[in-house]
Each structure stands twice: as structure tokens, then as C-alpha cells.
Coordinates of C-alpha atoms in Angstrom, one line a residue:
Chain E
X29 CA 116.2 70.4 85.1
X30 CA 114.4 73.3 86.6
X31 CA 116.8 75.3 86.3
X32 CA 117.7 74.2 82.1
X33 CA 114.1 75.3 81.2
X34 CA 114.6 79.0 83.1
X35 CA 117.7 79.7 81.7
X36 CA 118.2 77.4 78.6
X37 CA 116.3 80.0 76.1
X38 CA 118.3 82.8 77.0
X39 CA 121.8 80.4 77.1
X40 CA 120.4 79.2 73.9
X41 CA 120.1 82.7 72.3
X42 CA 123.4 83.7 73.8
X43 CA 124.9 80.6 71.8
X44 CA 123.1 81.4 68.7
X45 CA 124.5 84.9 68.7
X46 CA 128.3 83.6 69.5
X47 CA 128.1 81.1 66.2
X48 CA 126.2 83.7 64.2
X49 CA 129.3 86.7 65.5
X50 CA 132.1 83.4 64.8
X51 CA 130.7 82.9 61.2
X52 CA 130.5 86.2 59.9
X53 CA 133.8 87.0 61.0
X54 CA 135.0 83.9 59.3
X55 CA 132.9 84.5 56.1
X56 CA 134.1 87.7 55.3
X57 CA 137.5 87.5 57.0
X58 CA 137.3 90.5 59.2
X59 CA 140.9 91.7 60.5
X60 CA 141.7 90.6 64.1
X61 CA 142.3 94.3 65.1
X62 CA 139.3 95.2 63.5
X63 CA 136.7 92.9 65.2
X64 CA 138.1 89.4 66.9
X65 CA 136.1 86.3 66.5
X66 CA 134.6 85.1 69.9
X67 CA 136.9 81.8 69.8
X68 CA 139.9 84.2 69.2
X69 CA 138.9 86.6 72.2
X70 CA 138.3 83.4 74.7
X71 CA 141.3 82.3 73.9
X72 CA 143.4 85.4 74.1
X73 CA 141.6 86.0 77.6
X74 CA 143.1 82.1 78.9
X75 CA 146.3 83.8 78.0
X76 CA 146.2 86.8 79.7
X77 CA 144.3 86.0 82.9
X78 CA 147.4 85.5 84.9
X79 CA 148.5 88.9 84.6
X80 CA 144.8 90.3 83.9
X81 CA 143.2 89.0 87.3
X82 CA 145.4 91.6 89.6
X83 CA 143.4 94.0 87.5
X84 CA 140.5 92.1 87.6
X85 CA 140.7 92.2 91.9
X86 CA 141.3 95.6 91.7
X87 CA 138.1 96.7 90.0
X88 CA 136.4 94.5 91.6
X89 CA 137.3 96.1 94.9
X90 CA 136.9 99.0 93.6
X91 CA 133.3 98.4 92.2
X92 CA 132.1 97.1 95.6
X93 CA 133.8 99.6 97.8
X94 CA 131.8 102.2 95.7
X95 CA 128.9 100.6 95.6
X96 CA 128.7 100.0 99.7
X97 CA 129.3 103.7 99.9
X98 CA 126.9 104.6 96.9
X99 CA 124.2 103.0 98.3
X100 CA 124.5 103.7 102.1
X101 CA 124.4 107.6 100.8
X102 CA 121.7 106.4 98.8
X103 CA 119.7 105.4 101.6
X104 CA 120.5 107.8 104.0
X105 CA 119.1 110.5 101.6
X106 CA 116.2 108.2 101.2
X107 CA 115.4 108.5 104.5
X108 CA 116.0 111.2 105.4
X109 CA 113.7 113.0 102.4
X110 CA 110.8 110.3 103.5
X111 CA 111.3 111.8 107.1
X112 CA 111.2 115.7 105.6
X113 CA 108.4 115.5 102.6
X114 CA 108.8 119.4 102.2
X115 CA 112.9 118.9 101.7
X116 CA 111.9 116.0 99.5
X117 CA 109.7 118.7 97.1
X118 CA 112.8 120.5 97.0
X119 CA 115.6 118.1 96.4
X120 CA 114.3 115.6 94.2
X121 CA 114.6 117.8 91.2
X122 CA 118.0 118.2 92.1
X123 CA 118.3 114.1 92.2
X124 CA 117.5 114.3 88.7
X125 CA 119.7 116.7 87.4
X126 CA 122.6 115.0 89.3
X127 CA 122.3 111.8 86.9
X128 CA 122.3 114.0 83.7
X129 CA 125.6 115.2 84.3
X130 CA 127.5 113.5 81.5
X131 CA 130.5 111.1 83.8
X132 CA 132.9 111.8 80.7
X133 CA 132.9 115.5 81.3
X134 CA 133.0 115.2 85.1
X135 CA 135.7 113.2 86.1
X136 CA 138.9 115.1 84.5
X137 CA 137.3 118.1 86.5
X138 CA 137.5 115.6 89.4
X139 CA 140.9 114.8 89.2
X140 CA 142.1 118.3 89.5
X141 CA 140.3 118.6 92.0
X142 CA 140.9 115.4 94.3
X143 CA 144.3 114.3 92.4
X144 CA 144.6 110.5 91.4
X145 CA 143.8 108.4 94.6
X146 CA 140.9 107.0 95.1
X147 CA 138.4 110.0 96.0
X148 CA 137.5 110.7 92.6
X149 CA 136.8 107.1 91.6
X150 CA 134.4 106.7 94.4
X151 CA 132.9 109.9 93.7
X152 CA 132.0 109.0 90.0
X153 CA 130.9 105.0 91.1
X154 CA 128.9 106.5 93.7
X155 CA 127.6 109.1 91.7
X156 CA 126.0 106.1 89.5
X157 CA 125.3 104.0 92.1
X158 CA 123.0 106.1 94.9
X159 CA 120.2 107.6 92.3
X160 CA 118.5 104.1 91.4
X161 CA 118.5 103.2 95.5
X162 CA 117.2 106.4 96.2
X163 CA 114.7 106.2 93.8
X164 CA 113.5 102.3 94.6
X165 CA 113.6 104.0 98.6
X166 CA 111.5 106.3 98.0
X167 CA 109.0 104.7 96.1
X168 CA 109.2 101.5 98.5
X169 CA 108.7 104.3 101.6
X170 CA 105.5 106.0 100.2
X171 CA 104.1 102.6 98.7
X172 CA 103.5 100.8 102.3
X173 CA 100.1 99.4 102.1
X174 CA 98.0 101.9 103.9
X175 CA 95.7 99.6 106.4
X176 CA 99.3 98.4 108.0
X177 CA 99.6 101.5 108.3
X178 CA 97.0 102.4 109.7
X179 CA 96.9 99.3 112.3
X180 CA 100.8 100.6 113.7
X181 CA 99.3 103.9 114.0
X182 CA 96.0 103.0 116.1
X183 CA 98.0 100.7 117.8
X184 CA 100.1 103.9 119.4
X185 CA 103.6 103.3 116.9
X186 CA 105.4 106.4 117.0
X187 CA 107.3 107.6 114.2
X188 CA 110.5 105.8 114.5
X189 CA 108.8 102.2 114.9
X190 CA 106.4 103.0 111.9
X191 CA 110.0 103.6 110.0
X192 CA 111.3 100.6 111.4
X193 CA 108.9 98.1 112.1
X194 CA 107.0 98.3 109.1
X195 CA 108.0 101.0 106.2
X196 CA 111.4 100.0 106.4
X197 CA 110.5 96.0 105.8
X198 CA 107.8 96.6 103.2
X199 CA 110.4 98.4 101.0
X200 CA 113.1 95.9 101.3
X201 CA 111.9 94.3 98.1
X202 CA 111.3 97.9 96.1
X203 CA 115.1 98.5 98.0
X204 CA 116.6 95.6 96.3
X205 CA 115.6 96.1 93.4
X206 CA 117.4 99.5 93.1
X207 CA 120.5 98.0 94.4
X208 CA 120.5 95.2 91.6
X209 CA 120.5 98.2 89.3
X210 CA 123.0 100.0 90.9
X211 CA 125.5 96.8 91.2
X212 CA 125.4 96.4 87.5
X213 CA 126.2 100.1 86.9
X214 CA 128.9 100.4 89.7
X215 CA 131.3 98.0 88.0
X216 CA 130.8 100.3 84.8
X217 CA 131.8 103.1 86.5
X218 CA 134.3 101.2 88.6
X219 CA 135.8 101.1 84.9
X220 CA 135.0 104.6 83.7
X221 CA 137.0 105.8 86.7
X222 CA 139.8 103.6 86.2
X223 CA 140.4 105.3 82.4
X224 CA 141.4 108.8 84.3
X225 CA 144.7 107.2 85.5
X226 CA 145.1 104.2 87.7
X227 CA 147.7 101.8 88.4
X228 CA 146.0 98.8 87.3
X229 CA 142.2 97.9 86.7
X230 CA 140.4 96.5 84.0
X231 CA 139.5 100.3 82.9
X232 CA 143.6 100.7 82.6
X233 CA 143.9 97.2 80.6
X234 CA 141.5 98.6 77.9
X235 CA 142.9 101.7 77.3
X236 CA 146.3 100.0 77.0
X237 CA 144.7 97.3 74.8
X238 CA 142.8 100.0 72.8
X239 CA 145.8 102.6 72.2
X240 CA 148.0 99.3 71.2
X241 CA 144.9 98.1 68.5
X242 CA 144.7 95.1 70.4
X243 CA 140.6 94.7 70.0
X244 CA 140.6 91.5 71.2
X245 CA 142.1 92.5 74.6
X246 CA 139.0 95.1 74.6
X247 CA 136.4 92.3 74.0
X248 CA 138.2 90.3 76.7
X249 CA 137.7 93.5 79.2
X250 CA 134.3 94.0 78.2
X251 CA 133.0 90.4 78.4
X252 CA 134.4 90.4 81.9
X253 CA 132.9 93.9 82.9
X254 CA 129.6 92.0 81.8
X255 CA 130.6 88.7 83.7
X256 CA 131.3 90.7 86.8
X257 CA 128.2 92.8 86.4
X258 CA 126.0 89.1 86.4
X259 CA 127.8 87.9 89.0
X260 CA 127.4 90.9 91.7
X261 CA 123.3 90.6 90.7
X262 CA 123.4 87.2 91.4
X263 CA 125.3 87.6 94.8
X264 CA 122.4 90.3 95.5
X265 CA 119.6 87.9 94.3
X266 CA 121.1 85.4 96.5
X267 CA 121.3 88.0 99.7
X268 CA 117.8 89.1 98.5
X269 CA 116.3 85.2 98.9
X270 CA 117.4 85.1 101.9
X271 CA 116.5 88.7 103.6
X272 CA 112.9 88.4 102.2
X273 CA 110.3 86.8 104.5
X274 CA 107.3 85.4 104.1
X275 CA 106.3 87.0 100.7
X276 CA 104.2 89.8 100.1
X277 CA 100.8 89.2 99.4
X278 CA 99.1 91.7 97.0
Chain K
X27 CA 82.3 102.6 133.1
X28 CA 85.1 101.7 130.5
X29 CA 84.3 104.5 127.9
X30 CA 81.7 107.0 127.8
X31 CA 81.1 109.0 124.6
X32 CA 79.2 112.0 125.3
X33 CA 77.3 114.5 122.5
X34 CA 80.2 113.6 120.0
X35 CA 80.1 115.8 117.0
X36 CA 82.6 115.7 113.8
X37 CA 82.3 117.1 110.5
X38 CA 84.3 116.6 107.5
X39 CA 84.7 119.7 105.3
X40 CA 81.5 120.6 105.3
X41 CA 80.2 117.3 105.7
X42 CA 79.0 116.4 109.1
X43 CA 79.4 112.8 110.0
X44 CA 78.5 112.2 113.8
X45 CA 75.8 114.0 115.0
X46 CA 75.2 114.1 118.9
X47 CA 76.3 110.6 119.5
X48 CA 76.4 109.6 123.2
X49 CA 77.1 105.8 124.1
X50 CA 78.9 103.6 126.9
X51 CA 80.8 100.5 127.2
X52 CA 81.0 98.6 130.5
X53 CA 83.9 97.3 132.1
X54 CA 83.2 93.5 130.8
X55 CA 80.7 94.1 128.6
X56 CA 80.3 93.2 125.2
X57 CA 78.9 95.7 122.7
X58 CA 77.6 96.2 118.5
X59 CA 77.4 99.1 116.8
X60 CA 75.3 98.4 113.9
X61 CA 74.3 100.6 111.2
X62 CA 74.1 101.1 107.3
X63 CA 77.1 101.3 105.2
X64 CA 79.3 104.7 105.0
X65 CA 76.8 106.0 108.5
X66 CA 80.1 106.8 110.4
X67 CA 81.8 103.5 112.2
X68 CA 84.8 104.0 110.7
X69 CA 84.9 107.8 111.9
X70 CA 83.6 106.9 115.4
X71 CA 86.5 104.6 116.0
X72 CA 89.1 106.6 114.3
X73 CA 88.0 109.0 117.4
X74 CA 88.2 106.5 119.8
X75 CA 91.5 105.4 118.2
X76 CA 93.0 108.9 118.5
X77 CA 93.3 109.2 115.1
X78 CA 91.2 112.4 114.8
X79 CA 89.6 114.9 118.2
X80 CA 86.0 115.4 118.0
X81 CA 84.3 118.8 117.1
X82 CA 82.4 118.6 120.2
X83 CA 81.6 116.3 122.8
X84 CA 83.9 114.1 125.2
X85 CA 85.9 110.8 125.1
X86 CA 86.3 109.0 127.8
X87 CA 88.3 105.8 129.2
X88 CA 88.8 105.2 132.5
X89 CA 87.5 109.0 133.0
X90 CA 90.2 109.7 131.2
X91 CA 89.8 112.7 128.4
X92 CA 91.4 110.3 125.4
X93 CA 91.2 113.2 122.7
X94 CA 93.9 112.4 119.7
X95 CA 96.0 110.1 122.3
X96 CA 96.5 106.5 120.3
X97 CA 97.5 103.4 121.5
X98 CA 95.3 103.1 124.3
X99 CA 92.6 100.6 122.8
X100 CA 93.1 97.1 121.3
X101 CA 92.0 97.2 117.7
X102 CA 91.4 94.4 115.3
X103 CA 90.5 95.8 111.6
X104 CA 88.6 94.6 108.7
X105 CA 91.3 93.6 107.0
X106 CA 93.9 91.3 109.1
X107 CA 96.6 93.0 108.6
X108 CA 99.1 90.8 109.7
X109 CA 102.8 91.7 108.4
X110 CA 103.7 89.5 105.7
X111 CA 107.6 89.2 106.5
X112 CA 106.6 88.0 110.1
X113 CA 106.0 84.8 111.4
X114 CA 102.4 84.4 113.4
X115 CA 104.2 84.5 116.8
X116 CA 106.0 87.6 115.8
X117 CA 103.0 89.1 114.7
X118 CA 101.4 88.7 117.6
X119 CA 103.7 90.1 119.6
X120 CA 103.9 92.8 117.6
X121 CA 102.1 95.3 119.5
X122 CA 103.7 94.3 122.9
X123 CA 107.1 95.3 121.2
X124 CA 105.5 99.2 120.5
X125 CA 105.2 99.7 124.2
X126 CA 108.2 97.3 125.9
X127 CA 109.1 93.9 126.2
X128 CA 107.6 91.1 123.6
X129 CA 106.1 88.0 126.1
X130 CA 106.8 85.1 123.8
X131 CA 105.4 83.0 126.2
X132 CA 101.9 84.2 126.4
X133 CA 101.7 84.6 122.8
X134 CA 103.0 80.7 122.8
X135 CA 100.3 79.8 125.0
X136 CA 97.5 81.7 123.1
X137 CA 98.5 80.5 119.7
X138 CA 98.2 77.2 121.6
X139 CA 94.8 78.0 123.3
X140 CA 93.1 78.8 120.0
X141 CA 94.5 75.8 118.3
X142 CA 97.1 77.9 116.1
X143 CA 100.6 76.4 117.7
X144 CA 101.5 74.5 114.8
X145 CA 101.5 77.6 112.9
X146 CA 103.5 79.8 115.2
X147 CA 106.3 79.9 112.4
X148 CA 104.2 80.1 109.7
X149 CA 104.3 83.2 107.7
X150 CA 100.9 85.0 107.1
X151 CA 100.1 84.0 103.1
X152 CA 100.1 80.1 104.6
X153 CA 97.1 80.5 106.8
X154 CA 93.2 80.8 105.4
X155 CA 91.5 84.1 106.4
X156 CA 89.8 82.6 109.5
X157 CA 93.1 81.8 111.0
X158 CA 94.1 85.1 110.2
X159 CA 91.9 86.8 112.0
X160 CA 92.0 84.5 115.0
X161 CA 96.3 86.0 114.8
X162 CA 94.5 89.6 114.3
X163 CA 92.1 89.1 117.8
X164 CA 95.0 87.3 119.6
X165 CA 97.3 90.3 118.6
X166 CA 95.0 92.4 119.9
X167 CA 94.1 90.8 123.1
X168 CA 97.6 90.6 123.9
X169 CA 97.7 94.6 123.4
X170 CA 97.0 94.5 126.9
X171 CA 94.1 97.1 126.9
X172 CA 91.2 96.9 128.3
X173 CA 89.1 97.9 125.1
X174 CA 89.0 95.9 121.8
X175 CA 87.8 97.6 118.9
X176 CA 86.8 95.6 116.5
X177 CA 85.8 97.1 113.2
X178 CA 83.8 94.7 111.3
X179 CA 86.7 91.7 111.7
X180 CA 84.8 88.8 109.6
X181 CA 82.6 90.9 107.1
X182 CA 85.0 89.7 104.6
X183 CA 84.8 85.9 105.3
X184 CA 82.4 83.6 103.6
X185 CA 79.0 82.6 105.0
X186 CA 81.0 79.3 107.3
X187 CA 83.8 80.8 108.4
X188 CA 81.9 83.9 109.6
X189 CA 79.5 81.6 111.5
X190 CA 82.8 79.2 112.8
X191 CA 84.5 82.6 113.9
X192 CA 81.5 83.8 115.7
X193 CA 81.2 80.7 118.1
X194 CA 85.2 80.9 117.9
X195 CA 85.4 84.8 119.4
X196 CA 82.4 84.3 121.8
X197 CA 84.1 81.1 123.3
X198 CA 87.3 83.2 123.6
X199 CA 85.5 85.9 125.2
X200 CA 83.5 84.4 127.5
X201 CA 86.8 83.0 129.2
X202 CA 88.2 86.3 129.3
X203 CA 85.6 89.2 129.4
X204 CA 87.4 92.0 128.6
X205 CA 85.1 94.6 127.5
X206 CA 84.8 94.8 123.1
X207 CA 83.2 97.4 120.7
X208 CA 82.3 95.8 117.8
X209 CA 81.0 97.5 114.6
X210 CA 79.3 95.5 112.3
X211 CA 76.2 95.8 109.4
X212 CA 75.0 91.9 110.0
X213 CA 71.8 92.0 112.3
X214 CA 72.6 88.5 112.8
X215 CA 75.9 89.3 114.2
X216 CA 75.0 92.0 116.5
X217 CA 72.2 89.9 117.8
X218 CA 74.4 86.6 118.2
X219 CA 77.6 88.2 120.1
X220 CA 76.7 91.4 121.9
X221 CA 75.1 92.0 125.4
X222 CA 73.9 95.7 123.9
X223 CA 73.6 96.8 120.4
X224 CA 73.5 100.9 119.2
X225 CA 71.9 101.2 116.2
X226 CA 73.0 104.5 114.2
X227 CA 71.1 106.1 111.5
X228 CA 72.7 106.9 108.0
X229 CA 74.7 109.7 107.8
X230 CA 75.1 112.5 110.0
X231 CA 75.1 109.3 112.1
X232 CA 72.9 109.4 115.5
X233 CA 72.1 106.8 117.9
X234 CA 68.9 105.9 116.8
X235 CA 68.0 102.9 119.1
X236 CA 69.8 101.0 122.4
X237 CA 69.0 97.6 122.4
X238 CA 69.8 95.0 125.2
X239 CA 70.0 91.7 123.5
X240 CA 68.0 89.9 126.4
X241 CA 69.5 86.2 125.2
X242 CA 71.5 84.3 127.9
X243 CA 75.3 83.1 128.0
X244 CA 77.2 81.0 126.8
X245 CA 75.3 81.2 123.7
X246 CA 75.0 78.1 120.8
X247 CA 74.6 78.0 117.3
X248 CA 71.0 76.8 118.0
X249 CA 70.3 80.6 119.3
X250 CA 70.4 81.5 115.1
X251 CA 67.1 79.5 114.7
X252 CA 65.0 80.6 117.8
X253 CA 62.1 82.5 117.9
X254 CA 62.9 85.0 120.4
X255 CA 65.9 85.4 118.2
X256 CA 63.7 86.1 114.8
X257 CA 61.7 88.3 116.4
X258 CA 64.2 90.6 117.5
X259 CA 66.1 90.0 114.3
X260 CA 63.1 91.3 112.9
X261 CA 62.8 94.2 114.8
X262 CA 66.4 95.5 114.0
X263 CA 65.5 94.8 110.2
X264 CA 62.6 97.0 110.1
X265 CA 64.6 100.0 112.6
X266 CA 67.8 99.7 109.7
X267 CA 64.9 99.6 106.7
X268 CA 63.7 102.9 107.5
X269 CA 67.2 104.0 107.8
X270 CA 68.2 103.0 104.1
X271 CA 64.7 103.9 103.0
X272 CA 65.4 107.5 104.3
X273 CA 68.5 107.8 102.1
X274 CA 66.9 106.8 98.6

């Protein structure tokens, strides 16, 4: 019962917003190919998920394959710009600039340079995925309560046990944070990348859907997009529960 | 002689902080530093820490020069600072695993010694701040050194507790006798636990008084209420007085 009065508001409002979406469609008798009604686009997706779940694996894959590699460069850079403050000064600004480059205009440019396989697509999902891990690293790094600190250091820690034996750990939290942002975004991406030219991919059954005016194939692609989005955060909330000792008192 | 301080000098910017301190600890012995708030304690043990060298002036352990070198003293802080995302046990091993091997079972048997083995497993935010500090001592007992530092461990306990920890470290040390440095601002403190007590004047700190606290051992709670014990108490009071007095 716990668990109804967490999540019934937000079910709740999620419901409200279904009925509301199914009713005005219904009211006004909106086209099908211009906007589907939510009962229509469920039951369109029943129909196609045999032949839409290959796709489905693939991004999947896809979106977690980048996202391992996203993140691990994530953190390396993390790391290593904690270890090197006066790189840090230097690169962070770069950091920055790196997520303003606009996806859209990058990844043709990617494909002729890295051709179709599956280079470029990890390029873009990694792209999206390292900044916020970085970012939560970096901030997790420099915000380790100074009298730990402190104590390793009088107690003789050298630099590598300060890392990790304590800096390390007291950013986990700060660390997972960034990586629930960066799971959400990576099966975005996994999609953007897929619309340059894949084989399959849920990114390849929109475009088909979209060039063919089916719109209620798109809203079935998107609502799984957002489906798979929730459930990588809650395989990273669940991972999270368990890696976390012991709370942190503040 | 454990540690031997001699004409110590450090300045801050242009701020000087320790002024010409000179001050021993015996193997074994069990000394206070007491003084006024912001007179220096915390500088005078980030030198002995090896945190910071001194301007002038010598630091030595074992007749060892110990200039910037850290590591080589056990220290317990003000605040516990236990790691959150360990258990007690691991904690307390903690500072064993900076220099080699962890020994679970002497941290087993003086979690058990001190009353604590139920907790072992516990993580930090379960226990009240006197058992925390008891983790903090052991921790630092186990450091293996010969020194304990201890910077003012229970100043932020309440009135009890403080009193409750007192009996609890001097029971603990009286088994054990490894020599401690304890800075504190409590009269009462100084007067209760240590064999000696410097008394440093407000800043640029100097010794300004060596006492030897002439009461015997094993000392009881009763001790708080004698006379011998007022009197001194009284004496210290009226040494730190002038010192504030000075500053206003």
C-alpha cells in the first residue's frame, strides 16, 4: 500500500491525461494519421510487437552498449581532471562546448566519416551520455566532506587511497545520479543514431512509420522510447539501493 | 621521551600563531593542552600531524625529526569522522588498511572490550555520538602508534555523555598506557584525565604554565567534588581568565 500512495498521484495524473488525450480526439474527431487516440495507439502496438520487439532488442543493446562506454569515458575523464586541477581549468570549458554541438548536424558528418556500422552510433550515444557523469564526478570528487578528509590525510593516506578509500565512495551517490540522467538520454540517442541508417531499431521503425503517415506507429515508438527510458532508471535505482551503504549523514 | 617540541614557531601570512612553544610527552604519559579558543591547538597538531613544518623550532618522536611526515601519530578528531558507507568494524580497521594488512580480529576483540560487539555491523548513523567516538578512539588505538592525538574528542557531547566518556577513555587507558596528547578548553577535563597539563596563552600561543596534576590513579568520578580538585580547578580558572581578559 506503500507503494499506491508514492506512486498513485503521479499514475493518477498519468490516467487523467490519457482520458482527457482519448476524449478530445473523440470529440472533435481528429484523423488517425493526424493524431491517434491512446486506445488506438495500444492497440496498434499489441499488433505490431511481434515484428517490433527485434527492433526493440536492438536499441536496446544499442542504448546500453553506449551508455557502458559513455559513462566509463565519463569517468575516466572525471578522474583524471580531479587528479590534474590545472588540466581541469582547461578542459572543462571544452566539456561544455562539446554538449552544445547540435546531434542533428553531427551525425551525417559522422557517417562519412565512420560509414554505417556501429562507430558512429556509439559516438553520438556516448556523446550524450558521458557530460552528465562527468559533471555529477566532478562535483561528487570536490564535495567530500573536508574533516574525512582531513582524518585520511593525518592518518598518513597517500593519494591513491584518499581516491579510493574515501573520495571515490562519498561520490557514489553524486555518481549515480549523473548516470540516471545519462540512461534516460542514451536510449534517445540510441534512437537518434538509429535514423542515419540502420538495419532495424526503433529509430528505423519511426522513420518508416513517419514517411508512410502511419502516426500511430510513431506514438507506439515513442511511448516505448519513454517505457525503456523508466525502465533502465529503475534498473539503476535498483543497483543504486544496493551499492549505497550505510547512508550519508549530513 | 616520546615527542619533544622545542622553540616551535609558525606564522600564518602575517599572522603569527605559535610563539616559542617548547613541550614534551613521555613514553606512557598522559598529557592536556588547555587553552582559550582559536590560541593555536588546532595549528600545534596539524604540525605534529605533518600537515604543515614549523617556521622554526624542532619536532621530535622517538628523536626522530617528524617535519611534514604524516601518518606517524594516532589521531582522533573532534568530529568522529567515521565513514558513513562502512560498518564499525570496517571503520576501525580503516587505518590498519593505509599501512598493510586489516587485523579483524583485534578490532573484533576491541569492539568487544569496550562493549560495542553487537554493533560491529552497524553502520555509523545507528550509533549515538558517545559510541561513536568510543569507534573514533578504538580506530585510533589500533593505528598502532605510539602517540594519540586527541583534538578535543567529546567537546561536542552533552554534559553526561562527556562525563560517561571521561571515566570510559581513562578506564581504557589505564589498561593500556600508551602515551596521549589531548587538547581540550574544559579545566575540568584537563584536571580529571591528564598526568600534566600545558596551559597556552591566546594567540601567538606560548606555554604559559606546566602543571602536574598531583591527583592519584585510577581516578573516580568522586575526584570531580574534592577539594584538592577545586582548588586546582581554581587555580587554572584564574591562569586562563587573565588570558581572555588580555584579549578583550
Amino acid at each position: 500500500m506503500k507503494w499506491v500512495r508514492e506512486k498513485g498521484g503521479a499514475i493518477f495524473l498519468l490516467l487523467f491525461i490519457l482520458c482527457s488525450w482519448e476524449l478530445l480526439v473523440k470529440v472533435n474527431e481528429v484523423p488517425g494519421w493526424l493524431l491517434p487516440a491512446p486506445i488506438a495507439v495500444f492497440s496498434e502496438a499489441i499488433k505490431v510487437i511481434p515484428s517490433f520487439s527485434t527492433d526493440i532488442f536492438s536499441t536496446i543493446q544499442l542504448a546500453l552498449l553506449g551508455l557502458t562506454i559513455g559513462s566509463l569515458v565519463g569517468f575516466i575523464i572525471a578522474v583524471l581532471l580531479h587528479m590534474m586541477p590545472f588540466v581541469q581549468k582547461m578542459v572543462y570549458p571544452l566539456l561544455i562546448l562539446s554538449q552544445n554541438i547540435p546531434i542533428i548536424v553531427l551525425a551525417p558528418l559522422l557517417i562519412i566519416w565512420f560509414g554505417f556500422g556501429l562507430m558512429p552510433k556509439l559516438i553520438i550515444i556516448g556523446l550524450v551520455c558521458f557530460f552528465p557523469i562527468v559533471v555529477a564526478a566532478l562535483d561528487g570528487f570536490k564535495n567530500t566532506a573536508s574533516e574525512l578528509k582531513y582524518y585520511m590525510e593525518m592518518a598518513g593516506a597517500s593519494k591513491s587511497q584518499l581516491f579510493w578509500k574515501l573520495e571515490l565512495p562519498h561520490s557514489l551517490p553524486s555518481l549515480f545520479s549523473g548516470l540516471k540522467i545519462s540512461a534516460t538520454y542514451s536510449v534517445m540517442g540510441a534512437v537518434i543514431s538509429e535514423w542515419l541508417g540502420a538495419k532495424q531499431g526503433i529509430g528505423v521503425f519511426m522513420t518508416l512509420s513517419q514517411s508512410s503517415f502511419r502516426t500511430d506507429r510513431v506514438f507506439v515508438a515513442i511511448f516505448t522510447i519513454m517505457l525503456l527510458s523508466i525502465l533502465i532508471f529503475g534498473l539503476l535505482r535498483m543497483v543504486e539501493r544496493i551499492v549505497i551503504k550505510g547512508k550519508m549523514e549530513r | 621521551m616520546l615527542l619533544k617540541m622545542n622553540h616551535i614557531e609558525k606564522s600564518f601570512a602575517k599572522t603569527r600563531v605559535l610563539n616559542d612553544i617548547s613541550m614534551h610527552v613521555e613514553e606512557g604519559e598522559f598529557v592536556a593542552l588547555l587553552g582559550p579558543s582559536g590560541s593555536g591547538k588546532s595549528t600545534l597538531f596539524n604540525l605534529i600531524g605533518g600537515m604543515t613544518s614549523p617556521d622554526e623550532g624542532t619536532i621530535l618522536l622517538n628523536d626522530n625529526i617528524i617535519h611534514g611526515q604524516k601518518g606517524l601519530i594516532g589521531y582522533m578528531p573532534q568530529q568522529p569522522s567515521l565513514f558513513p558507507w562502512r560498518t564499525v568494524i570496517e571503520n576501525v580497521v580503516l587505518v590498519q588498511e593505509l599501512s598493510g594488512k586489516p587485523n579483524y580480529e583485534e578490532a573484533k576483540e576491541w569492539l568487544k572490550k569496550v562493549g560495542l560487539q553487537d554493533f560491529q555491523n552497524a553502520y555509523p548513523m545507528e550509533l549515538s555520538g558517545g559510541m561513536k567516538q568510543r569507534v573514533a578512539f578504538i580506530r585510533a588505538l589500533l593505528s598502532k602508534q605510539n602517540l594519540l592525538c586527541l583534538d578535543e574528542p567529546f567537546s561536542a557531547l552533552d554534559e553526561f555523555t562527556r562525563i560517561e566518556m571521561q571515566k570510559w577513555l581513562l578506564s581504557v587507558w589505564e589498561d593500556n598506557r600508551k602515551s596521549i596528547l589531548f587538547v581540550t578548553h574544559s579545566i575540568e577535563e584537563a584536571l580529571f584525565l591528564a598526568d600534566r597539563i600545558y596551559i597556552l596563552t591566546k594567540r601567538p600561543a606560548t606555554i604559559k604554565e606546566e602543571i602536574i596534576v598531583p591527583f592519584a590513579r585510577p581516578r573516580e568520578e568522586s575526584l570531580l567534588n574534592a577539594n584538592e580538585f577545586f582548588q586546582l580547578k581554581q587555580k587554572l580558572f584564574n591562569l586562563l581568565r587573565d588570558e581572555i581578559k588580555v584579549g578583550e
